[in-house]
Coordinates of C-alpha atoms in Angstrom, one line a residue:
M1 CA -54.9 28.1 -31.8
K2 CA -54.2 24.3 -31.7
K3 CA -50.7 24.7 -33.0
R4 CA -49.8 27.6 -30.7
L5 CA -51.1 25.8 -27.6
A6 CA -50.0 22.3 -28.4
G7 CA -48.8 20.3 -25.4
I8 CA -50.3 22.6 -22.8
M9 CA -52.3 21.0 -20.0
V10 CA -55.3 23.1 -19.2
M11 CA -58.8 22.9 -17.8
S12 CA -61.3 21.7 -20.4
L13 CA -64.0 23.9 -21.7
I14 CA -67.6 22.8 -21.3
I15 CA -70.3 24.9 -22.9
G16 CA -73.6 25.1 -21.1
V17 CA -76.5 27.5 -20.8
L18 CA -76.9 29.5 -17.6
G19 CA -80.3 29.5 -16.0
G20 CA -82.0 32.8 -16.4
C21 CA -80.0 33.6 -19.6
A22 CA -81.5 31.2 -22.0
G23 CA -79.6 30.9 -25.2
T24 CA -76.5 32.5 -23.9
P25 CA -73.5 30.1 -24.2
V26 CA -71.4 30.1 -21.0
V27 CA -68.0 28.5 -20.5
Y28 CA -67.6 26.4 -17.4
Y29 CA -64.3 25.0 -16.3
T30 CA -63.5 21.7 -14.8
E31 CA -60.1 20.2 -14.0
C32 CA -59.0 17.4 -16.3
N33 CA -56.0 16.0 -18.1
C34 CA -56.8 17.9 -21.2
N35 CA -54.5 19.0 -24.0
L36 CA -55.6 22.0 -26.1
E37 CA -54.0 20.4 -29.1
N38 CA -56.6 17.7 -28.7
V39 CA -59.6 20.0 -28.5
Q40 CA -61.1 19.1 -31.9
H41 CA -64.3 21.2 -32.0
V42 CA -66.6 23.4 -30.0
D43 CA -70.2 22.9 -31.0
T44 CA -72.4 25.5 -29.4
E45 CA -75.6 23.9 -30.9
S46 CA -75.1 20.6 -29.0
S47 CA -73.2 22.3 -26.1
Q48 CA -70.4 19.8 -26.4
V49 CA -66.6 19.9 -26.7
A50 CA -64.8 17.1 -28.5
V51 CA -61.7 16.2 -26.6
Q52 CA -59.3 13.3 -27.1
E53 CA -58.0 11.6 -24.0
T54 CA -54.4 12.4 -23.1
V55 CA -52.0 11.4 -20.4
L56 CA -49.9 13.7 -18.2
T57 CA -46.2 13.6 -19.1
E58 CA -43.6 12.6 -16.5
G59 CA -42.6 15.5 -14.4
A60 CA -45.9 17.4 -14.7
L61 CA -46.6 19.6 -11.7
K62 CA -49.6 21.5 -10.5
T63 CA -49.6 25.3 -10.2
G64 CA -51.4 26.8 -7.2
L65 CA -52.3 30.3 -6.0
S66 CA -54.0 31.7 -2.9
I67 CA -54.9 35.2 -1.8
T68 CA -56.0 35.9 1.8
T69 CA -57.3 39.4 2.7
S70 CA -58.1 41.0 6.0
V71 CA -59.4 44.5 6.8
A72 CA -59.9 43.7 10.5
N73 CA -57.5 46.4 11.7
S74 CA -59.4 49.2 10.0
E75 CA -60.5 52.1 12.3
N76 CA -63.3 54.6 12.3
G77 CA -62.1 58.0 11.2
V78 CA -58.6 56.7 10.7
A79 CA -58.1 54.3 7.8
A80 CA -59.1 51.2 5.9
D81 CA -56.2 48.8 6.7
Y82 CA -55.5 46.0 4.3
D83 CA -53.4 43.0 5.1
I84 CA -53.0 40.6 2.2
T85 CA -51.1 37.3 1.9
Q86 CA -50.3 35.8 -1.5
V87 CA -48.8 32.3 -2.0
A88 CA -47.8 30.5 -5.2
V89 CA -46.8 26.8 -5.2
L90 CA -45.8 24.0 -7.5
V91 CA -47.0 20.6 -6.2
D92 CA -46.6 17.1 -7.5
D93 CA -49.4 14.5 -7.7
A94 CA -48.3 13.1 -4.3
G95 CA -49.0 16.4 -2.7
V96 CA -45.3 17.3 -2.1
I97 CA -44.5 21.0 -2.5
Q98 CA -41.8 21.4 -5.1
D99 CA -41.6 25.2 -5.0
C100 CA -43.2 28.0 -2.9
I101 CA -43.3 31.8 -2.9
I102 CA -44.9 33.9 -0.2
D103 CA -45.6 37.6 -0.6
G104 CA -47.9 40.1 1.0
I105 CA -49.4 43.6 0.9
A106 CA -49.8 46.0 3.8
A107 CA -51.8 49.0 2.5
K108 CA -54.0 51.8 4.0
V109 CA -56.5 54.3 2.7
N110 CA -56.6 57.1 5.4
F111 CA -59.8 59.1 5.9
D112 CA -60.9 61.5 8.6
N113 CA -64.0 62.1 10.8
N114 CA -65.6 64.1 8.0
G115 CA -65.5 61.2 5.5
K116 CA -62.7 62.8 3.5
I117 CA -59.8 60.7 2.2
T118 CA -56.5 62.2 3.4
D119 CA -54.3 59.8 1.4
D120 CA -52.9 59.7 -2.1
V121 CA -54.9 56.9 -3.6
N122 CA -52.9 57.1 -6.8
K123 CA -49.7 56.1 -5.0
E124 CA -47.9 52.9 -6.1
V125 CA -48.7 49.9 -3.9
L126 CA -45.6 47.7 -3.4
T127 CA -45.6 44.2 -2.0
K128 CA -43.6 43.3 1.1
N129 CA -41.1 41.5 -1.1
E130 CA -40.8 44.5 -3.4
L131 CA -40.3 46.8 -0.4
G132 CA -37.5 44.6 1.1
A133 CA -35.7 46.5 3.8
D134 CA -38.0 49.5 3.3
Y135 CA -40.8 47.5 5.0
G136 CA -38.9 48.4 8.2
M137 CA -39.1 45.3 10.5
V138 CA -35.4 45.5 11.1
A139 CA -34.9 49.2 11.2
Y140 CA -38.0 50.0 13.3
G141 CA -38.9 46.7 15.0
G142 CA -35.5 45.2 15.7
A143 CA -36.4 42.0 14.0
I144 CA -33.7 39.4 13.3
A145 CA -34.4 39.7 9.5
E146 CA -36.8 41.6 7.2
W147 CA -40.2 40.3 6.4
D148 CA -39.3 39.1 2.9
V149 CA -36.3 37.1 4.3
Q150 CA -38.4 35.5 7.0
A151 CA -41.2 34.6 4.6
D152 CA -38.8 33.1 2.2
A153 CA -37.4 31.0 5.1
L154 CA -40.8 29.5 5.6
A155 CA -41.3 29.0 1.8
Q156 CA -38.0 27.2 1.5
Y157 CA -38.9 25.1 4.6
A158 CA -42.1 24.0 2.8
V159 CA -40.3 22.6 -0.2
G160 CA -40.1 18.8 -0.1
K161 CA -43.0 18.5 2.3
T162 CA -46.7 17.8 2.1
V163 CA -49.1 20.2 3.8
E164 CA -49.4 17.9 6.8
E165 CA -45.6 17.6 7.2
L166 CA -45.4 21.4 6.9
K167 CA -48.1 22.0 9.6
N168 CA -46.5 19.5 11.9
G169 CA -43.0 20.9 11.7
A170 CA -43.3 24.6 11.0
I171 CA -45.4 25.8 13.8
D172 CA -46.2 25.0 17.5
E173 CA -49.3 25.8 19.5
T174 CA -48.3 29.5 19.5
G175 CA -48.4 29.7 15.7
K176 CA -44.6 30.3 15.6
A177 CA -41.7 28.1 14.6
P178 CA -40.9 25.6 17.4
E179 CA -38.0 26.8 19.7
G180 CA -34.6 25.4 18.9
T181 CA -35.4 24.5 15.3
D182 CA -33.6 25.8 12.2
L183 CA -36.7 27.6 11.1
A184 CA -37.0 29.4 14.4
S185 CA -33.5 30.8 14.0
S186 CA -34.5 32.4 10.7
A187 CA -38.2 33.2 11.1
T188 CA -39.6 34.7 14.3
I189 CA -42.8 36.2 12.9
Y190 CA -46.2 34.5 13.4
L191 CA -46.3 31.8 10.8
A192 CA -49.6 30.1 11.3
G193 CA -51.5 32.3 8.8
Y194 CA -48.9 31.8 6.2
V195 CA -49.0 28.0 6.7
T196 CA -52.8 28.2 6.2
A197 CA -52.2 30.2 3.0
I198 CA -49.8 27.7 1.7
E199 CA -52.3 24.9 2.4
E200 CA -55.0 26.8 0.4
A201 CA -52.6 27.3 -2.5
V202 CA -51.9 23.6 -2.6
N203 CA -55.6 22.8 -2.5
N204 CA -56.1 25.2 -5.4
A205 CA -53.3 23.7 -7.5
K206 CA -54.1 22.4 -10.9
H207 CA -52.3 20.8 -13.9
L208 CA -51.9 23.8 -16.1
G209 CA -48.8 22.9 -18.0
A210 CA -45.9 23.2 -15.5
Q211 CA -43.1 20.7 -15.6
A212 CA -40.3 19.9 -13.2
G213 CA -37.5 22.5 -13.8
D214 CA -39.8 25.4 -14.7
E215 CA -39.3 28.6 -12.7
L216 CA -42.2 29.7 -10.5
R217 CA -43.0 33.4 -10.2
L218 CA -45.6 35.3 -8.2
T219 CA -46.6 38.8 -9.3
C220 CA -49.4 41.3 -8.6
L221 CA -50.6 44.7 -9.6
T222 CA -52.5 46.6 -6.9
S223 CA -54.4 49.9 -7.0
L224 CA -56.3 52.1 -4.5
R225 CA -57.5 54.4 -7.2
S226 CA -61.2 53.4 -7.1
S227 CA -61.5 54.8 -3.5
V228 CA -64.0 57.7 -3.1
E229 CA -64.9 60.1 -0.3
A230 CA -68.2 60.1 1.5
T231 CA -70.9 62.6 0.6
K232 CA -74.4 63.5 1.8
E233 CA -75.8 61.3 -0.8
A234 CA -73.5 58.3 -0.5
E235 CA -71.0 56.5 1.7
G236 CA -67.4 56.7 0.9
T237 CA -65.4 53.6 -0.1
A238 CA -61.8 52.7 0.4
Q239 CA -61.2 50.2 -2.3
L240 CA -58.2 48.0 -3.0
D241 CA -58.0 46.1 -6.3
S242 CA -55.3 43.5 -6.8
D243 CA -54.7 41.2 -9.8
V244 CA -52.4 38.3 -9.0
T245 CA -50.8 35.7 -11.1
A246 CA -48.7 32.6 -10.4
I247 CA -46.9 31.5 -13.5
T248 CA -44.2 29.1 -14.5
V249 CA -41.6 30.0 -17.0
K250 CA -39.1 28.2 -19.2
E251 CA -36.7 30.0 -21.6
G252 CA -38.9 33.1 -21.5
M253 CA -42.1 31.3 -22.3
V254 CA -45.1 30.9 -20.0
T255 CA -45.6 27.2 -19.2
S256 CA -48.5 27.6 -16.8
C257 CA -50.6 30.5 -15.7
Y258 CA -53.0 30.9 -12.8
I259 CA -54.8 34.3 -12.4
D260 CA -57.0 35.5 -9.5
S261 CA -58.0 38.9 -8.2
V262 CA -59.4 40.5 -5.0
Q263 CA -61.5 43.5 -4.7
A264 CA -61.7 44.7 -1.0
K265 CA -64.0 47.5 0.0
V266 CA -64.4 49.3 3.3
N267 CA -67.4 51.7 3.4
F268 CA -67.7 54.7 5.7
D269 CA -70.1 57.6 6.2
Q270 CA -69.6 61.4 6.5
N271 CA -68.5 61.0 10.1
G272 CA -65.8 58.5 9.1
V273 CA -67.8 55.6 10.7
I274 CA -67.2 52.3 9.0
S275 CA -70.3 50.4 8.0
T276 CA -68.5 47.3 6.6
N277 CA -68.4 44.1 8.6
L278 CA -64.6 44.0 9.1
E279 CA -64.7 40.4 10.2
E280 CA -66.5 39.1 7.1
E281 CA -64.4 36.9 4.8
I282 CA -63.2 38.7 1.7
K283 CA -63.4 36.2 -1.2
T284 CA -61.4 36.5 -4.4
K285 CA -63.1 36.6 -7.7
N286 CA -62.3 33.0 -8.3
Q287 CA -63.8 32.1 -5.0
L288 CA -66.9 34.1 -5.7
G289 CA -67.5 32.4 -9.0
A290 CA -71.0 33.0 -10.2
D291 CA -71.6 35.2 -7.1
Y292 CA -69.4 37.9 -8.7
G293 CA -72.4 38.6 -10.9
M294 CA -71.0 39.3 -14.3
V295 CA -73.4 36.9 -15.9
A296 CA -76.4 37.4 -13.7
W297 CA -76.2 41.2 -13.6
G298 CA -74.1 42.1 -16.6
G299 CA -75.2 39.6 -19.2
A300 CA -71.6 38.4 -19.8
I301 CA -70.9 35.3 -21.9
A302 CA -69.1 33.8 -18.9
E303 CA -68.2 34.7 -15.3
W304 CA -65.0 36.5 -14.4
D305 CA -63.2 33.3 -13.2
A306 CA -64.0 31.4 -16.4
Q307 CA -62.8 34.3 -18.6
A308 CA -59.6 34.8 -16.5
A309 CA -58.9 31.0 -16.8
A310 CA -59.5 31.2 -20.6
F311 CA -57.0 34.1 -20.9
A312 CA -54.5 32.2 -18.7
A313 CA -54.8 29.1 -20.9
Y314 CA -54.4 31.3 -24.1
V315 CA -51.2 32.9 -22.9
T316 CA -49.7 29.6 -21.9
G317 CA -47.1 28.8 -24.5
K318 CA -46.4 32.5 -25.3
N319 CA -43.6 34.9 -24.4
A320 CA -43.8 38.5 -23.2
E321 CA -43.8 39.9 -26.7
E322 CA -46.5 37.6 -28.0
I323 CA -48.7 38.4 -24.9
G324 CA -48.2 42.1 -25.3
G325 CA -49.0 41.8 -29.0
I326 CA -52.5 40.3 -28.4
S327 CA -54.8 42.5 -30.4
I328 CA -57.3 44.6 -28.4
D329 CA -59.8 47.4 -28.9
E330 CA -59.8 50.8 -27.3
K331 CA -61.3 49.3 -24.1
T332 CA -58.5 46.6 -24.1
V333 CA -61.1 43.9 -24.9
P334 CA -59.5 41.2 -27.1
T335 CA -60.3 41.2 -30.8
E336 CA -58.4 38.0 -31.8
A337 CA -60.9 35.4 -32.9
D338 CA -59.3 32.6 -30.9
L339 CA -59.6 34.6 -27.7
S340 CA -62.6 36.9 -28.2
T341 CA -65.1 34.0 -28.2
S342 CA -64.3 33.1 -24.6
V343 CA -62.9 36.4 -23.2
T344 CA -65.0 39.6 -23.5
I345 CA -63.6 41.5 -20.4
S346 CA -60.8 44.0 -20.6
I347 CA -57.4 42.2 -20.6
G348 CA -55.1 45.3 -20.6
G349 CA -54.5 44.7 -16.9
F350 CA -53.8 41.1 -17.4
Q351 CA -51.3 41.9 -20.2
E352 CA -49.6 44.4 -17.9
L353 CA -49.5 41.8 -15.1
L354 CA -47.9 39.2 -17.3
H355 CA -45.4 41.7 -18.6
K356 CA -44.3 42.4 -15.1
A357 CA -44.2 38.7 -14.3
L358 CA -42.0 38.0 -17.3
Q359 CA -39.4 40.8 -16.7

C-alpha cells in the first residue's frame, strides 16, 4: 500500500472509539499535510497512527467539491422536482481559483393524485453539461447560449480570482452579471446561486494530491430507481441518488479524488399530497457526517464520509484499469486487505463513477 500510494497527499487516519459502540474502531479524518508513504503503522490497541511529518511540494493545489440540492419546485399531485448544482475547483493556498467546473441536474419524478408514479424511474439521468443543446434554453427559451456554455463562462471567469474577487465582479444586486461586462455578454442566467456553490467548493477544498498542471474533472452518476408509489400502508417516495466526484488526472492516473453523494427524497401520500418540507436544506452525505447513521444504526466500522474518503485516497495514484480491478465480493464490497480494513460499504458504484470520470 505504501509503495502504490507514495507521494500522495491525503487526510490522515486517526483511529478512535465511537461512543455507544465500545470496542469498535472507527476511522476519523482530519486535514493535514500527510503522505501515505509516511504512514508507518496503525495500532488499533493504542488507537494511534504513526505518521512522519512531510511538507507540501511546490505547485500543490487543493481539490474541492460542492453539491447543492433543491426540491422547492415540487408540486402536489404533479412531481418531485430536483434542481442540483455541482461544482469542482482547484485552489491554491492563497485562495486563488486555478480551475473550475460547474454542472447541474434538472430531474423530475412525476406522480398523480392517486399517489401513482407516472414516470419511468429507470430512465438515464443526464447532467446539463451532458445534455448540451438538448437542455433547450436556446431552442425553447431564446437564450443567447445554452446552459452549459453560460455556466462555463462563469467558471472561466472565476479562474485567477479569490472568492471575494469573484463575488464582487461576477454579480450585481440582481444576482446576474453586471450590465456592460464581458461576463454579461456571455452569461445572462441568474448567477448568484452558482457563485455561492463555487464558494462552498472552495471552502471544502483539501490537499489530496493535485498539482499544478493536473486536469480537473467533475463526474456524477444519478438514479431515480429507488422511487416507490404510495400505498394504503405507506407513503410514496420520489428518491434521487447521485454520487459525485471531483478528480484530477495526469497521464491517465488519478492524482486527487474527492467523493460525495446526495440522497434527496420527496414523500407523498395516496392523494399525491407531499409531506416533505420542501424548504428544508438537503445535506450531502459528507455534510451529514455521523448523522447519516451508518455507525449509530448500522454498526458500521466508520461513517459513510470516512469510508468514501478512504476509498478516494486508495484510488489516488491508480489508473482506470487498476481501479476497475480492485477485488470485490458479490455485493461489491472490497476484499483487498489494504482497503477492506477501512471500507466495508459497496464500492461498485464508486468504481463505475471513476470509470466514467477517467474516460
